[in-house]
XYZ file of C-alpha atoms in Angstrom:
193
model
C 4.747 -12.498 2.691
C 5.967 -13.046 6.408
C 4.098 -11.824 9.066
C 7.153 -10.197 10.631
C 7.561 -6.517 9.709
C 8.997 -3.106 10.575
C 6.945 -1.282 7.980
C 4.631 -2.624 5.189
C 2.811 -0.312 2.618
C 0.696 -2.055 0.536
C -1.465 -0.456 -2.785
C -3.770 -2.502 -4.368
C -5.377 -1.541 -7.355
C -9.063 -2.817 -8.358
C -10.423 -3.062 -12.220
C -7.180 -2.060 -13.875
C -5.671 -4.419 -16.307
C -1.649 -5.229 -15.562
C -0.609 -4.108 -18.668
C -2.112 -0.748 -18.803
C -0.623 -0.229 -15.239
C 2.755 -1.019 -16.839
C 2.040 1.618 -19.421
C 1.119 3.960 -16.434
C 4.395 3.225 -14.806
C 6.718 3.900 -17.621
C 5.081 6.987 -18.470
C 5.318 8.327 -15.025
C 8.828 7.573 -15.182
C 9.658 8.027 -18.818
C 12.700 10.307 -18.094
C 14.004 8.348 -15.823
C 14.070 5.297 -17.876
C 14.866 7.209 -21.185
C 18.305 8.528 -19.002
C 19.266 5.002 -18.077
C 19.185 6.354 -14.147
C 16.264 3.455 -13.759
C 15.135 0.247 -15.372
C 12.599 -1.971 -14.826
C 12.856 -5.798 -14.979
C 10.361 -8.653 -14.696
C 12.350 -11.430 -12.800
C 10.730 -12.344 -9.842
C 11.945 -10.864 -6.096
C 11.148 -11.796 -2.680
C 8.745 -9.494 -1.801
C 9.695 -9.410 1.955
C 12.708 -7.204 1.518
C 10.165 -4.426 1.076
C 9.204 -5.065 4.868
C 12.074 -3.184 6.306
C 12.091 0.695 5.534
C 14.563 2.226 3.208
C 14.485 5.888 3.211
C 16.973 7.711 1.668
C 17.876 5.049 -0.705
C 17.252 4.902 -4.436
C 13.364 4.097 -5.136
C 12.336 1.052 -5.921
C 9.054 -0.802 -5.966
C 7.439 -4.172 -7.347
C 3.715 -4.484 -8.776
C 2.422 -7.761 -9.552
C -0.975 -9.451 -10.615
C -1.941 -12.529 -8.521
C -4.213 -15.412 -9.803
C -6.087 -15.650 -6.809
C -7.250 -12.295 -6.887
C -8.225 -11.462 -10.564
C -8.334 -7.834 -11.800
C -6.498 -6.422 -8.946
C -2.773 -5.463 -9.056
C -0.685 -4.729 -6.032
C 2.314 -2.624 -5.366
C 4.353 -3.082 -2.363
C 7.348 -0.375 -1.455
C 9.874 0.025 1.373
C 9.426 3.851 1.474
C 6.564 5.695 1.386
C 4.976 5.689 -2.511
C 1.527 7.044 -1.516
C 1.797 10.098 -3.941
C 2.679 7.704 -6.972
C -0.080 5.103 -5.894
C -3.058 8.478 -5.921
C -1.192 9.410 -9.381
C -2.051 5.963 -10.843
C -5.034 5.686 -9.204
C -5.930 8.889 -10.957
C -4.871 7.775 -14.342
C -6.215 4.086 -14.097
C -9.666 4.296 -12.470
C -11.279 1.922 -10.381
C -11.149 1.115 -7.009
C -7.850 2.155 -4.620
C -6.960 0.684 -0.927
C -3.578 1.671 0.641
C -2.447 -0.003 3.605
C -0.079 1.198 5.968
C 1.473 -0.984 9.267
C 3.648 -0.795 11.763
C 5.217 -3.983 13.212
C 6.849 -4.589 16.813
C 9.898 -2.366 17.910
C 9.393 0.831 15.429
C 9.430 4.113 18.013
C 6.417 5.817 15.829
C 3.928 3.476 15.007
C 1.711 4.052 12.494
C -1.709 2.817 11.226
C -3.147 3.708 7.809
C -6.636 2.406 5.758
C -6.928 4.632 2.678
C -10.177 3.617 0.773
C -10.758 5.579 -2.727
C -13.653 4.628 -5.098
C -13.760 4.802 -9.015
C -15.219 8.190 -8.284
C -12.856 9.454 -6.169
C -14.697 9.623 -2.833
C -11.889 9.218 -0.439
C -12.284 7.617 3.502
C -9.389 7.665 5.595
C -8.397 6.567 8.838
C -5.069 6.774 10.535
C -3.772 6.090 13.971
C 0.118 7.378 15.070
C 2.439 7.925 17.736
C 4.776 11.411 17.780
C 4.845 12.196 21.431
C 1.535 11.011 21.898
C -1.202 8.630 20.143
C -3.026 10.477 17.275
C -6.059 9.547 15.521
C -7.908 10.735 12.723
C -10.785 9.835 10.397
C -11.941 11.379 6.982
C -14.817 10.371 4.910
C -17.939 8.275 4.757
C -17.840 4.774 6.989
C -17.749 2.164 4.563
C -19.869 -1.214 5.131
C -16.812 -3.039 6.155
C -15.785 -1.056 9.280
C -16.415 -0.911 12.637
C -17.017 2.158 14.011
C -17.148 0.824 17.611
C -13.222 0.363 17.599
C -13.024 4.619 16.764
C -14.648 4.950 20.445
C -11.717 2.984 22.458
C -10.500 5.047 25.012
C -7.003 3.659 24.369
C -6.196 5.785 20.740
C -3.736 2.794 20.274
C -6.686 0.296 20.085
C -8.815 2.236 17.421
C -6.825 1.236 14.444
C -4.078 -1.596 14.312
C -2.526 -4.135 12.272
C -5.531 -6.298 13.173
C -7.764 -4.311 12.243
C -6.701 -3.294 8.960
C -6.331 -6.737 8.252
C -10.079 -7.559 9.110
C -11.239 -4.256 6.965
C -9.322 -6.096 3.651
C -10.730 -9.765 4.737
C -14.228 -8.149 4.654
C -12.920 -6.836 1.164
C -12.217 -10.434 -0.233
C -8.260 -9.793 0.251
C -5.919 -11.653 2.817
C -2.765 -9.916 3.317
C -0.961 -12.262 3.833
C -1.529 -14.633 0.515
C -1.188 -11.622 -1.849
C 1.823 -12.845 -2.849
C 1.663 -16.344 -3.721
C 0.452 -17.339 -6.729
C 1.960 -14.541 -8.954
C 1.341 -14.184 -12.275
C 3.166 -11.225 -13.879
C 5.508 -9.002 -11.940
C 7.647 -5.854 -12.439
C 10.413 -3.950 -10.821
C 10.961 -0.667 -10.904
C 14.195 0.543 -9.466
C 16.102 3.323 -9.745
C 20.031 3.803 -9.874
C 21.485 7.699 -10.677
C 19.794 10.564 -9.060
C-alpha cells in the first residue's frame, strides 16, 4: 500500500482461519447476496483505492490472507466498517486490532488504536479534531505502548500516524507490507440498496 492517504481503516484479524472468515462474511450478508444486490469475487484489486473515503456510496470491502503474516487476515474499507469488524471479531475469536489514520489535508483528523483480546478485554485510544483536539483512552495499557506520548501537552502529538504505526511494529505487523505477498483475497461489494 502507498504511504499517501486521506483515510485508511485497517482490521486485522489474529488466529482465525481465511476460510471460516469467508463463511463469517457470507452469513453476515446472506440476504444481500441471496437478493443479487451484492456479490463477492476473488480477483485481485489494488488495495489503495480504499485510501480515499467513500461515504455514501455502495459498501464495499476486501479481506485477504498474506504469507508473510500467517494466521492473520486483514480487511481494509473506504468507509467506516468498525461495527462489521467487532461483529466478526465476535463470531471468530482471537485477537482484534483496528487502525484508524488520517493523512495530510483532511479538515478532521482522526487517530484510532483499537486493541481487543480473545477474551474480549477492549483498550482504546483515539485522538480527533471537531473544533478542537480531543483525546481519549479506554482500557488497560498494553506492553507495546507508550504512555509518555498520552502526557504531550500538544493533544495532536499523543496519538498519530506514527505512532500507531510503531504500536503494530511492536506487534510483528508493518503497515505498510500488509499487502504484498497475498495469498487469498475477497471482495465484497454491494450494488442495489
Amino acid at each position: 500500500m502507498t504511504q499517501k492517504f486521506l483515510s485508511l481503516e485497517l482490521s486485522i484479524f489474529e488466529g482465525c482461519r481465511f476460510p471460516l472468515f469467508v463463511d463469517i462474511i457470507k452469513e453476515i450478508y446472506d440476504s444481500e447476496l441471496r437478493q443479487k444486490k451484492s456479490v463477492i469475487y476473488t480477483n485481485k484489486v489494488n488495495l489503495d483505492e480504499y485510501l480515499i473515503p467513500t461515504y455514501g456510496e455502495f459498501p464495499k470491502f476486501s479481506c485477504w490472507e498474506n504469507r508473510n503474516y500467517p494466521n492473520k487476515v486483514f480487511l481494509i474499507s473506504s468507509d467506516d466498517k468498525s461495527t462489521l469488524a467487532h461483529v466478526i471479531h465476535k463470531k471468530a475469536g482471537g485477537d482484534y486490532i483496528r487502525v484508524l489514520m488520517s493523512g495530510n489535508g483532511i479538515q478532521f483528523p482522526a487517530f484510532h488504536f483499537h486493541y481487543s483480546d480473545s477474551c474480549f478485554n477492549d483498550r482504546d485510544i483515539l485522538a480527533y479534531k471537531e473544533d478542537k483536539w480531543v483525546f481519549f483512552e479506554k482500557g488497560t495499557p498494553l506492553d507495546i505502548e507508550n504512555t509518555n506520548y498520552y502526557k504531550n501537552r500538544l493533544v495532536k502529538n499523543r496519538l498519530n500516524s506514527d505512532i500507531i504505526e510503531e504500536y503494530l511494529l511492536r506487534l510483528g505487523i508493518n503497515m505498510w507490507d500488509v499487502d504484498g505477498c497475498i495469498d487469498n483475497i475477497i471482495t465484497y461489494e454491494q450494488n442495489a440498496w
